[in-house]
JSON list of C-alpha atoms in Angstrom, two decimals:
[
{"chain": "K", "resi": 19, "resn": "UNK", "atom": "CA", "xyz": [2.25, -2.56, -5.68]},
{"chain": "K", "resi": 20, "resn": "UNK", "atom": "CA", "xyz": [3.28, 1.08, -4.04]},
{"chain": "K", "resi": 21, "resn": "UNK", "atom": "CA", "xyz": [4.62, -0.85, -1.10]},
{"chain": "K", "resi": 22, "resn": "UNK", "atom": "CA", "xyz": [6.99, -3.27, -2.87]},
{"chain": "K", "resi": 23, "resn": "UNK", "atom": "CA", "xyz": [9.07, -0.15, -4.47]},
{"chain": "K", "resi": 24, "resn": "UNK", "atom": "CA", "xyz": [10.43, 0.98, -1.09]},
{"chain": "K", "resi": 25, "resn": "UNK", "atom": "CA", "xyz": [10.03, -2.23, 0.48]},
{"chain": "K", "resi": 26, "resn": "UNK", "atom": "CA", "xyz": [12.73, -3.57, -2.24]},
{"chain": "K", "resi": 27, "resn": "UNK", "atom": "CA", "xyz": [15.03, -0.74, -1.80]},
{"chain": "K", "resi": 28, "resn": "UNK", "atom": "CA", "xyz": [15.37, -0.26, 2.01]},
{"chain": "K", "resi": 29, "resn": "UNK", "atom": "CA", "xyz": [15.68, -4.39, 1.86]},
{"chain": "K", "resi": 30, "resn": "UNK", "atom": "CA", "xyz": [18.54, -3.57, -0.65]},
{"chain": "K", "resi": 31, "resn": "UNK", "atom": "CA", "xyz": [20.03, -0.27, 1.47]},
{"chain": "K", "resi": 32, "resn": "UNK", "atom": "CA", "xyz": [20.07, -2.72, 4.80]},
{"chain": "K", "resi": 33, "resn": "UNK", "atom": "CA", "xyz": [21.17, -5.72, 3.00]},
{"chain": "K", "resi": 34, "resn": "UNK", "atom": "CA", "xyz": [24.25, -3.88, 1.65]},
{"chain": "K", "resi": 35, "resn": "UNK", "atom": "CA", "xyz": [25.43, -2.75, 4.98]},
{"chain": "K", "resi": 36, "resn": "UNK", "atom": "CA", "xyz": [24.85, -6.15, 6.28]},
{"chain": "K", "resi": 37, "resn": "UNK", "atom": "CA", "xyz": [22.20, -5.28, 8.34]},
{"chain": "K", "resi": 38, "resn": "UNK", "atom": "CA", "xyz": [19.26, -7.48, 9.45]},
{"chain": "K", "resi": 39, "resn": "UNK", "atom": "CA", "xyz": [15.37, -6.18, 9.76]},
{"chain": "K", "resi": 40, "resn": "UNK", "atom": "CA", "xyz": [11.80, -7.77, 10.41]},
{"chain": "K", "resi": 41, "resn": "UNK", "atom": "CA", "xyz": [9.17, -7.39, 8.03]},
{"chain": "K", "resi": 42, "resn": "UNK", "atom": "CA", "xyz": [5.79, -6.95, 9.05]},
{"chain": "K", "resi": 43, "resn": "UNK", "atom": "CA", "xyz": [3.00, -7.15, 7.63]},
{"chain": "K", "resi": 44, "resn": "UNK", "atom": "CA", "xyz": [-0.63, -7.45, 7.88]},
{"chain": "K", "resi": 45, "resn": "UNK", "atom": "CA", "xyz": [-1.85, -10.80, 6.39]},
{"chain": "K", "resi": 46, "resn": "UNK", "atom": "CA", "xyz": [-5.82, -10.53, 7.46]},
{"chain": "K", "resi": 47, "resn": "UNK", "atom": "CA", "xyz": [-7.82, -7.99, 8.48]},
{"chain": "K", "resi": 48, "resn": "UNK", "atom": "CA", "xyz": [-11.82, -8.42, 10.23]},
{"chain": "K", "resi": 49, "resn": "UNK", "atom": "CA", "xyz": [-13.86, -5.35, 10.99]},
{"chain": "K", "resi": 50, "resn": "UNK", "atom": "CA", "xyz": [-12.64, -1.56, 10.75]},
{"chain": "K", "resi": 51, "resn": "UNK", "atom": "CA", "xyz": [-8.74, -0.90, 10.90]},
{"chain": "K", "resi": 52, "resn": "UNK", "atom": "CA", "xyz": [-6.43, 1.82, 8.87]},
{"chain": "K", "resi": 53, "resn": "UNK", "atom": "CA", "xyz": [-4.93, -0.55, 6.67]},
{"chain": "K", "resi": 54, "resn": "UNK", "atom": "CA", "xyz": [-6.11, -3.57, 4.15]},
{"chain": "K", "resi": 55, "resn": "UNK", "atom": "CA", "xyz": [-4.24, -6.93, 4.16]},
{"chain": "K", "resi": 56, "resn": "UNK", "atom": "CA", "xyz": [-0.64, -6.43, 2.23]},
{"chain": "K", "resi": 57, "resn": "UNK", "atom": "CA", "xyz": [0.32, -3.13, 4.19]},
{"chain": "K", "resi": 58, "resn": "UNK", "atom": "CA", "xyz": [3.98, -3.55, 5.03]},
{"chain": "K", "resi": 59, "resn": "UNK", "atom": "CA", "xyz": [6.03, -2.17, 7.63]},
{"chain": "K", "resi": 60, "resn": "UNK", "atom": "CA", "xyz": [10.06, -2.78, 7.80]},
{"chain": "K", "resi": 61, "resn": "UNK", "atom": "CA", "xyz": [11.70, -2.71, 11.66]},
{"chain": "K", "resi": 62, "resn": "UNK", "atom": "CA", "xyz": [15.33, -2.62, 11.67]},
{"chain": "K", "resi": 63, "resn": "UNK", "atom": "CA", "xyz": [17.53, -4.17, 14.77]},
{"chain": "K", "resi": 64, "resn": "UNK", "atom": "CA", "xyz": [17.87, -1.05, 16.67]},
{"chain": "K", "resi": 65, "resn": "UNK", "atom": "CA", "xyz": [14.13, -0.88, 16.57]},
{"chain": "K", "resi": 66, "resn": "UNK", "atom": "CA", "xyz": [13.49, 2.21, 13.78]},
{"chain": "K", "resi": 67, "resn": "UNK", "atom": "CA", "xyz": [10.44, 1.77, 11.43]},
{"chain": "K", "resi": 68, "resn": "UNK", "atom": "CA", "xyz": [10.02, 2.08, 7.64]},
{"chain": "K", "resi": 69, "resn": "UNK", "atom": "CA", "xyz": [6.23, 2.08, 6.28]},
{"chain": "K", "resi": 70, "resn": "UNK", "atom": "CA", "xyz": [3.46, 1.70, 8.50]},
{"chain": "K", "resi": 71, "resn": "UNK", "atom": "CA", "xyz": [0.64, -1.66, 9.42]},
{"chain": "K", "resi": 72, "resn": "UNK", "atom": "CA", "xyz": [-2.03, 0.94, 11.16]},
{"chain": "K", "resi": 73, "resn": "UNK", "atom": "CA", "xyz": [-2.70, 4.34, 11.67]},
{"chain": "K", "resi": 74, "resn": "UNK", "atom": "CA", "xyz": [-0.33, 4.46, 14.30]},
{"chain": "K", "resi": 75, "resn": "UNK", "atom": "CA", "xyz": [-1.92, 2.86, 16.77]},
{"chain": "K", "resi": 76, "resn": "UNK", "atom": "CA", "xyz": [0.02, -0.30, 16.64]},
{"chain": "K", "resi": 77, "resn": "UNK", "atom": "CA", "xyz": [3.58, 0.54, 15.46]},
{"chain": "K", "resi": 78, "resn": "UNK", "atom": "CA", "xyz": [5.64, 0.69, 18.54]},
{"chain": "K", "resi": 79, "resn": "UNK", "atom": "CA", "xyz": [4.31, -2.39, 20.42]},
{"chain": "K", "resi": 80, "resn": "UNK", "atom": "CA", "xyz": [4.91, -4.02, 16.85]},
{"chain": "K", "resi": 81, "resn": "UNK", "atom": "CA", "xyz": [8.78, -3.19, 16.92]},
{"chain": "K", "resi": 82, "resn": "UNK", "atom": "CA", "xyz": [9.10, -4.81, 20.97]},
{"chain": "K", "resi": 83, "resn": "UNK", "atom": "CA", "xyz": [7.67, -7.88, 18.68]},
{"chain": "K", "resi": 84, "resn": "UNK", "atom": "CA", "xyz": [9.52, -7.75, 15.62]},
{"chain": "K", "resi": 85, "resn": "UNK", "atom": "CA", "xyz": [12.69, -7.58, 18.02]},
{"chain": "K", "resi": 86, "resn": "UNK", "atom": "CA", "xyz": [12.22, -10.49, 19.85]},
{"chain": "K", "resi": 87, "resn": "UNK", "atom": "CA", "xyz": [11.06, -12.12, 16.83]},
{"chain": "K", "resi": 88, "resn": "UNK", "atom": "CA", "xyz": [14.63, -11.08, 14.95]},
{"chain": "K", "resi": 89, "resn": "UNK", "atom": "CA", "xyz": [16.41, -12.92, 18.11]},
{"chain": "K", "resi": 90, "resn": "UNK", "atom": "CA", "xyz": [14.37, -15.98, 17.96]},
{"chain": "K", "resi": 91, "resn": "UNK", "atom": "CA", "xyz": [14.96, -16.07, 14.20]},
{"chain": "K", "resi": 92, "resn": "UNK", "atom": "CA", "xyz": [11.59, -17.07, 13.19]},
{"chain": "K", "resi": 93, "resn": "UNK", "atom": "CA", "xyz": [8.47, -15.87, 11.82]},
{"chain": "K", "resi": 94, "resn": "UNK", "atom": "CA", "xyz": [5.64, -15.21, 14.01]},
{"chain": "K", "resi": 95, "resn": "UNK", "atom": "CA", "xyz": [2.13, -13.96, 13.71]},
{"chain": "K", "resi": 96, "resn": "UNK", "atom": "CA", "xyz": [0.46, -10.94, 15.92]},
{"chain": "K", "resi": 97, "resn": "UNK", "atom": "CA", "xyz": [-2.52, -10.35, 16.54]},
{"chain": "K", "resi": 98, "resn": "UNK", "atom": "CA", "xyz": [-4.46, -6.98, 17.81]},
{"chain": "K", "resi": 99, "resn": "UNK", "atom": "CA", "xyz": [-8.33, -6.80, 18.66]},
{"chain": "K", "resi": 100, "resn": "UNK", "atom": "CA", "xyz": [-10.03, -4.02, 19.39]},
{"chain": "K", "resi": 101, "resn": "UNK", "atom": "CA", "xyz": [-13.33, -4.90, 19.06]},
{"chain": "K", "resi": 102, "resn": "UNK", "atom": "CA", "xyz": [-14.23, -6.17, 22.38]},
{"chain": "K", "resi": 103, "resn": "UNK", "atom": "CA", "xyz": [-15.83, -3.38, 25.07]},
{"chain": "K", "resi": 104, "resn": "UNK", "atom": "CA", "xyz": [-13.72, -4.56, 27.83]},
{"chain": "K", "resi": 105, "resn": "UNK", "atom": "CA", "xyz": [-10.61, -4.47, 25.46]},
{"chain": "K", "resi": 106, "resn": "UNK", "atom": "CA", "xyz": [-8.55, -1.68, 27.59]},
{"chain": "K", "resi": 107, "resn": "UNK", "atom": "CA", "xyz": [-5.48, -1.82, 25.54]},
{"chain": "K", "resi": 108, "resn": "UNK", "atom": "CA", "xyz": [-5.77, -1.21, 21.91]},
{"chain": "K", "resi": 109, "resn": "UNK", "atom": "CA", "xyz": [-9.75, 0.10, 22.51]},
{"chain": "K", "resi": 110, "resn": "UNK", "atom": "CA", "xyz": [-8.89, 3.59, 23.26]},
{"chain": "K", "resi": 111, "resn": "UNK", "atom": "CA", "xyz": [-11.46, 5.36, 20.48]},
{"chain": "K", "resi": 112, "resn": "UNK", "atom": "CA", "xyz": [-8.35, 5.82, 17.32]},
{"chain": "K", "resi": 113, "resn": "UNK", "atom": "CA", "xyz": [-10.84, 4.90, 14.98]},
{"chain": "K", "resi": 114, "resn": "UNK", "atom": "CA", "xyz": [-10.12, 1.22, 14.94]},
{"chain": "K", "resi": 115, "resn": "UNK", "atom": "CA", "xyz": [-12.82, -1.26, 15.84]},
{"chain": "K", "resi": 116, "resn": "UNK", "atom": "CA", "xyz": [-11.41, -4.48, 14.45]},
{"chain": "K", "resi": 117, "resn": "UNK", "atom": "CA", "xyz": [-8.78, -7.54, 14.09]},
{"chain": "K", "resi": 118, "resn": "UNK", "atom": "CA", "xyz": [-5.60, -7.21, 12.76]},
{"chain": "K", "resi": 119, "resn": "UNK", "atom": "CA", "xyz": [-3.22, -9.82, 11.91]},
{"chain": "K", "resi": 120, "resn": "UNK", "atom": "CA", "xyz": [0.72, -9.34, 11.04]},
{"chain": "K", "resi": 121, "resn": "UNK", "atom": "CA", "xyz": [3.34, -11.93, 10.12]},
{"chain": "K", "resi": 122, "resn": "UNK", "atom": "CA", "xyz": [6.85, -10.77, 11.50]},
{"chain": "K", "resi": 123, "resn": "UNK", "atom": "CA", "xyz": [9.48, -12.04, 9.08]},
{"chain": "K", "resi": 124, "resn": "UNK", "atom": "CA", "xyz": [13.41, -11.97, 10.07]},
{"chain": "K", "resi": 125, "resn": "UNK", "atom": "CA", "xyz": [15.36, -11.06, 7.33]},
{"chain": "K", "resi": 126, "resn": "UNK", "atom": "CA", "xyz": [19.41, -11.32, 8.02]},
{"chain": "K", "resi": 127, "resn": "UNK", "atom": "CA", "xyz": [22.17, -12.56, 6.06]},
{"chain": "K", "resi": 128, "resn": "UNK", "atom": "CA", "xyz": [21.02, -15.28, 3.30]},
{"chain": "K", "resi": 129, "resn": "UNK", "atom": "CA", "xyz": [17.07, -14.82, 4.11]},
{"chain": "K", "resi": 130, "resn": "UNK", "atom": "CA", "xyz": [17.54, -10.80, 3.71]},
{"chain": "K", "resi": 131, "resn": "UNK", "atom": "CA", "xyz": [19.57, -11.43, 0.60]},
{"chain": "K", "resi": 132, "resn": "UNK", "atom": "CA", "xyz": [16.23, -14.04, -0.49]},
{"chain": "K", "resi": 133, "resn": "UNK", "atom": "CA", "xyz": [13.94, -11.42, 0.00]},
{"chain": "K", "resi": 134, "resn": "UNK", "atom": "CA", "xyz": [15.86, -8.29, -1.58]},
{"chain": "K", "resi": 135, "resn": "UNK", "atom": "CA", "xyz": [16.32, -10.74, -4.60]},
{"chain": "K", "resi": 136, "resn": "UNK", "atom": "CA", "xyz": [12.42, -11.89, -4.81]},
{"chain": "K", "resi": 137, "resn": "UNK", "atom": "CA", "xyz": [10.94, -8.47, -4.44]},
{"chain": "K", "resi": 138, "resn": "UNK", "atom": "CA", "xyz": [13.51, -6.59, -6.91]},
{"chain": "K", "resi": 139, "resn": "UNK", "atom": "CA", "xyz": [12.07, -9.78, -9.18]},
{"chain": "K", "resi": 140, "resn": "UNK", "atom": "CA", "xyz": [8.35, -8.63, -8.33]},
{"chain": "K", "resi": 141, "resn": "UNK", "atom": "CA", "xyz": [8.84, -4.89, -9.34]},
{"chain": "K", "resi": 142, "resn": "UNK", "atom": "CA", "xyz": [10.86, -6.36, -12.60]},
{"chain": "K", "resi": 143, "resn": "UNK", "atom": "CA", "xyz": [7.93, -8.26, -13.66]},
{"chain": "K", "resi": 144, "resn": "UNK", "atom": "CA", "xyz": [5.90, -6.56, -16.81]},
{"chain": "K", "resi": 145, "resn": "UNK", "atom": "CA", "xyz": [2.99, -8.17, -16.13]},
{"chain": "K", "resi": 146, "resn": "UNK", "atom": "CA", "xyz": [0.29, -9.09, -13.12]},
{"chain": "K", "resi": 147, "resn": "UNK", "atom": "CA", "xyz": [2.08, -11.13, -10.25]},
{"chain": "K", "resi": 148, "resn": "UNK", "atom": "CA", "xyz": [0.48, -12.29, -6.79]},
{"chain": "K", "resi": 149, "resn": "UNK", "atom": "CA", "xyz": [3.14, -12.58, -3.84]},
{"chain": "K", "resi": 150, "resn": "UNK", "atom": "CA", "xyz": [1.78, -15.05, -1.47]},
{"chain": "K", "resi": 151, "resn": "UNK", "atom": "CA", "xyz": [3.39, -15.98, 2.27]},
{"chain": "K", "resi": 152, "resn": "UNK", "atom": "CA", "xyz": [2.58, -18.53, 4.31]},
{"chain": "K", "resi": 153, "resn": "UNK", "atom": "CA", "xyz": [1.31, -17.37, 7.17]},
{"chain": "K", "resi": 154, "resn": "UNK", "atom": "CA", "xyz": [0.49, -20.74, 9.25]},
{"chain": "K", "resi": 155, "resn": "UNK", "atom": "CA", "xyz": [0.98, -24.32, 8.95]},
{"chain": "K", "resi": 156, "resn": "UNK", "atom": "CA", "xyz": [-0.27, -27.42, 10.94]},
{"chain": "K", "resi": 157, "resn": "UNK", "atom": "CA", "xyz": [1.58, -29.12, 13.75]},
{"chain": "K", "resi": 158, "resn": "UNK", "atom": "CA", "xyz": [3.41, -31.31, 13.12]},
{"chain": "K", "resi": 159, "resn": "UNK", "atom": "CA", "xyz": [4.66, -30.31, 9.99]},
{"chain": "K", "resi": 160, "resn": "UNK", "atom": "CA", "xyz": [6.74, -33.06, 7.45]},
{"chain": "K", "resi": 161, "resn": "UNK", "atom": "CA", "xyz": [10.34, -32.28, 6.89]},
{"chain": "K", "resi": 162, "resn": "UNK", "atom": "CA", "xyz": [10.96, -30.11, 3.72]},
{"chain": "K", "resi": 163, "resn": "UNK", "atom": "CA", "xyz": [7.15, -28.71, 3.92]},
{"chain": "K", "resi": 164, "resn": "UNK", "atom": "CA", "xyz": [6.10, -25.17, 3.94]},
{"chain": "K", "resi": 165, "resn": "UNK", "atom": "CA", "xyz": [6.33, -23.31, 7.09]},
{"chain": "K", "resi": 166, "resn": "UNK", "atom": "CA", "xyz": [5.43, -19.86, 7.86]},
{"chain": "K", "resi": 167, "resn": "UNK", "atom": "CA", "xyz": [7.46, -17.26, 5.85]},
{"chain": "K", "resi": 168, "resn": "UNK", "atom": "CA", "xyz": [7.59, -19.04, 3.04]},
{"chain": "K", "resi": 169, "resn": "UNK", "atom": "CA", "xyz": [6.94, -17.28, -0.73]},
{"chain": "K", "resi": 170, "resn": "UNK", "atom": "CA", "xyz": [5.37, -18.57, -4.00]},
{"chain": "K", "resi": 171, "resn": "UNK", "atom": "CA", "xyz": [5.17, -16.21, -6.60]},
{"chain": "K", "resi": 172, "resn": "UNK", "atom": "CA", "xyz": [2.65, -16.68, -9.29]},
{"chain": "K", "resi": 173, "resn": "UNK", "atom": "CA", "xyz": [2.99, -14.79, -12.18]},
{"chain": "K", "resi": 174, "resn": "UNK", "atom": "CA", "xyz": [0.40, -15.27, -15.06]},
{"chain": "K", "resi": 175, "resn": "UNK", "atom": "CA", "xyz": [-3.10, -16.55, -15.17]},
{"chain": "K", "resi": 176, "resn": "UNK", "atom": "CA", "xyz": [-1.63, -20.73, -15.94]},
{"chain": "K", "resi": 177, "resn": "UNK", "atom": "CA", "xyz": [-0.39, -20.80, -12.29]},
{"chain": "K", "resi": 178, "resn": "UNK", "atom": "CA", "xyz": [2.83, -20.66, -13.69]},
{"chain": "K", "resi": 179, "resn": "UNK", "atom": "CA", "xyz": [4.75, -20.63, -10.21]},
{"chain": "K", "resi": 180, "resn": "UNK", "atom": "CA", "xyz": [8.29, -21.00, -8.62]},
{"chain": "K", "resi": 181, "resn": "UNK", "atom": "CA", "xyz": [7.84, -21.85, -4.82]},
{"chain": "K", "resi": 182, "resn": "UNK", "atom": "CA", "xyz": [10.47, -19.94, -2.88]},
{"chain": "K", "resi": 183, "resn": "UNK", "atom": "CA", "xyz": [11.56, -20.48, 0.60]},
{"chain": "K", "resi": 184, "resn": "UNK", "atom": "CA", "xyz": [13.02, -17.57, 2.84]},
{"chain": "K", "resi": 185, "resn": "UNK", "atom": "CA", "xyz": [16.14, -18.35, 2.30]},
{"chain": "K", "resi": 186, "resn": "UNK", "atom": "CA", "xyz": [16.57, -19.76, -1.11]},
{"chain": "K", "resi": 187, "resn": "UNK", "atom": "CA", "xyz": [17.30, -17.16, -4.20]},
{"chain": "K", "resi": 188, "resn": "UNK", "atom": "CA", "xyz": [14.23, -16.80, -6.36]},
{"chain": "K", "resi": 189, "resn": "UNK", "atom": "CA", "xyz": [14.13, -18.05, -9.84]},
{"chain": "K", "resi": 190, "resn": "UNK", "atom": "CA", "xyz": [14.38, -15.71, -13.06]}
]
């Protein structure tokens, strides 16, 4: 829960000057890496970090991502492996020897506005809540189904949930 705090209030800070960010984080995790599933990390437009996804290993080519992912204007999932021996790239001994996967959310205008609302909701909450984010969906997907970026927030042990899309305001 340490990461929504400052997630919510640099979404707030950016959202208030009208700004637009990505955020990333890591939605599965095989083998050894420096972070669990959850970790966030915030890239704004010009390409500065908030928050990290690794030990520091993966951070920069993450922002080249997150930028092209802010001008497509949709979510996207990266992945890093460093457990193969030929792996020349991301193998280069910092302690990581695994698989690391990270959903790259756009946030501007109306979806920003979404997500500053639902995670000031999720640090309001006086009780347990899970956040969960779609990460994939199957092709082709329906009209009006889930796709990747998508929210539900459950928030009590009867399932009691409100689904949320990206860009819709969450319930109170």
């Amino acid at each position: 829960m340490a990461d929504i705090g400052w997630v919510a209030a640099t979404l707030a800070d950016v959202a208030a000057r009208g700004g637009a960010m990505v955020l990333a984080t890591v939605v599965r995790t095989e083998g050894s890496t420096y972070r669990r599933a959850g970790a966030r990390m915030l890239v704004a437009a010009d390409g500065r970090t908030v928050g990290a996804v690794s030990g520091g290993c993966l951070e920069a080519d993450l922002a080249l991502h997150a930028r092209d992912a802010l001008a497509a204007g949709a979510a996207a999932l990266v992945t890093y492996d460093s457990r193969a021996d030929e792996d020349l790239v991301w193998g280069l001994g910092l302690g990581c020897d695994g698989r690391v996967d990270v959903l790259l959310e756009p946030l501007a205008s109306g979806s920003l506005a979404a997500a500053t609302a639902l995670y000031t909701r999720c640090l309001e909450l006086d009780a347990p809540a899970t956040l969960a984010t779609v990460i994939a969906v199957s092709a082709p997907a329906p009209a009006g189904a889930p796709r990747p970026g998508d929210r539900l927030l459950v928030r009590d042990a009867a399932a009691e949930a409100a689904g949320l899309r990206a860009d819709a305001v969450p319930a109170a």
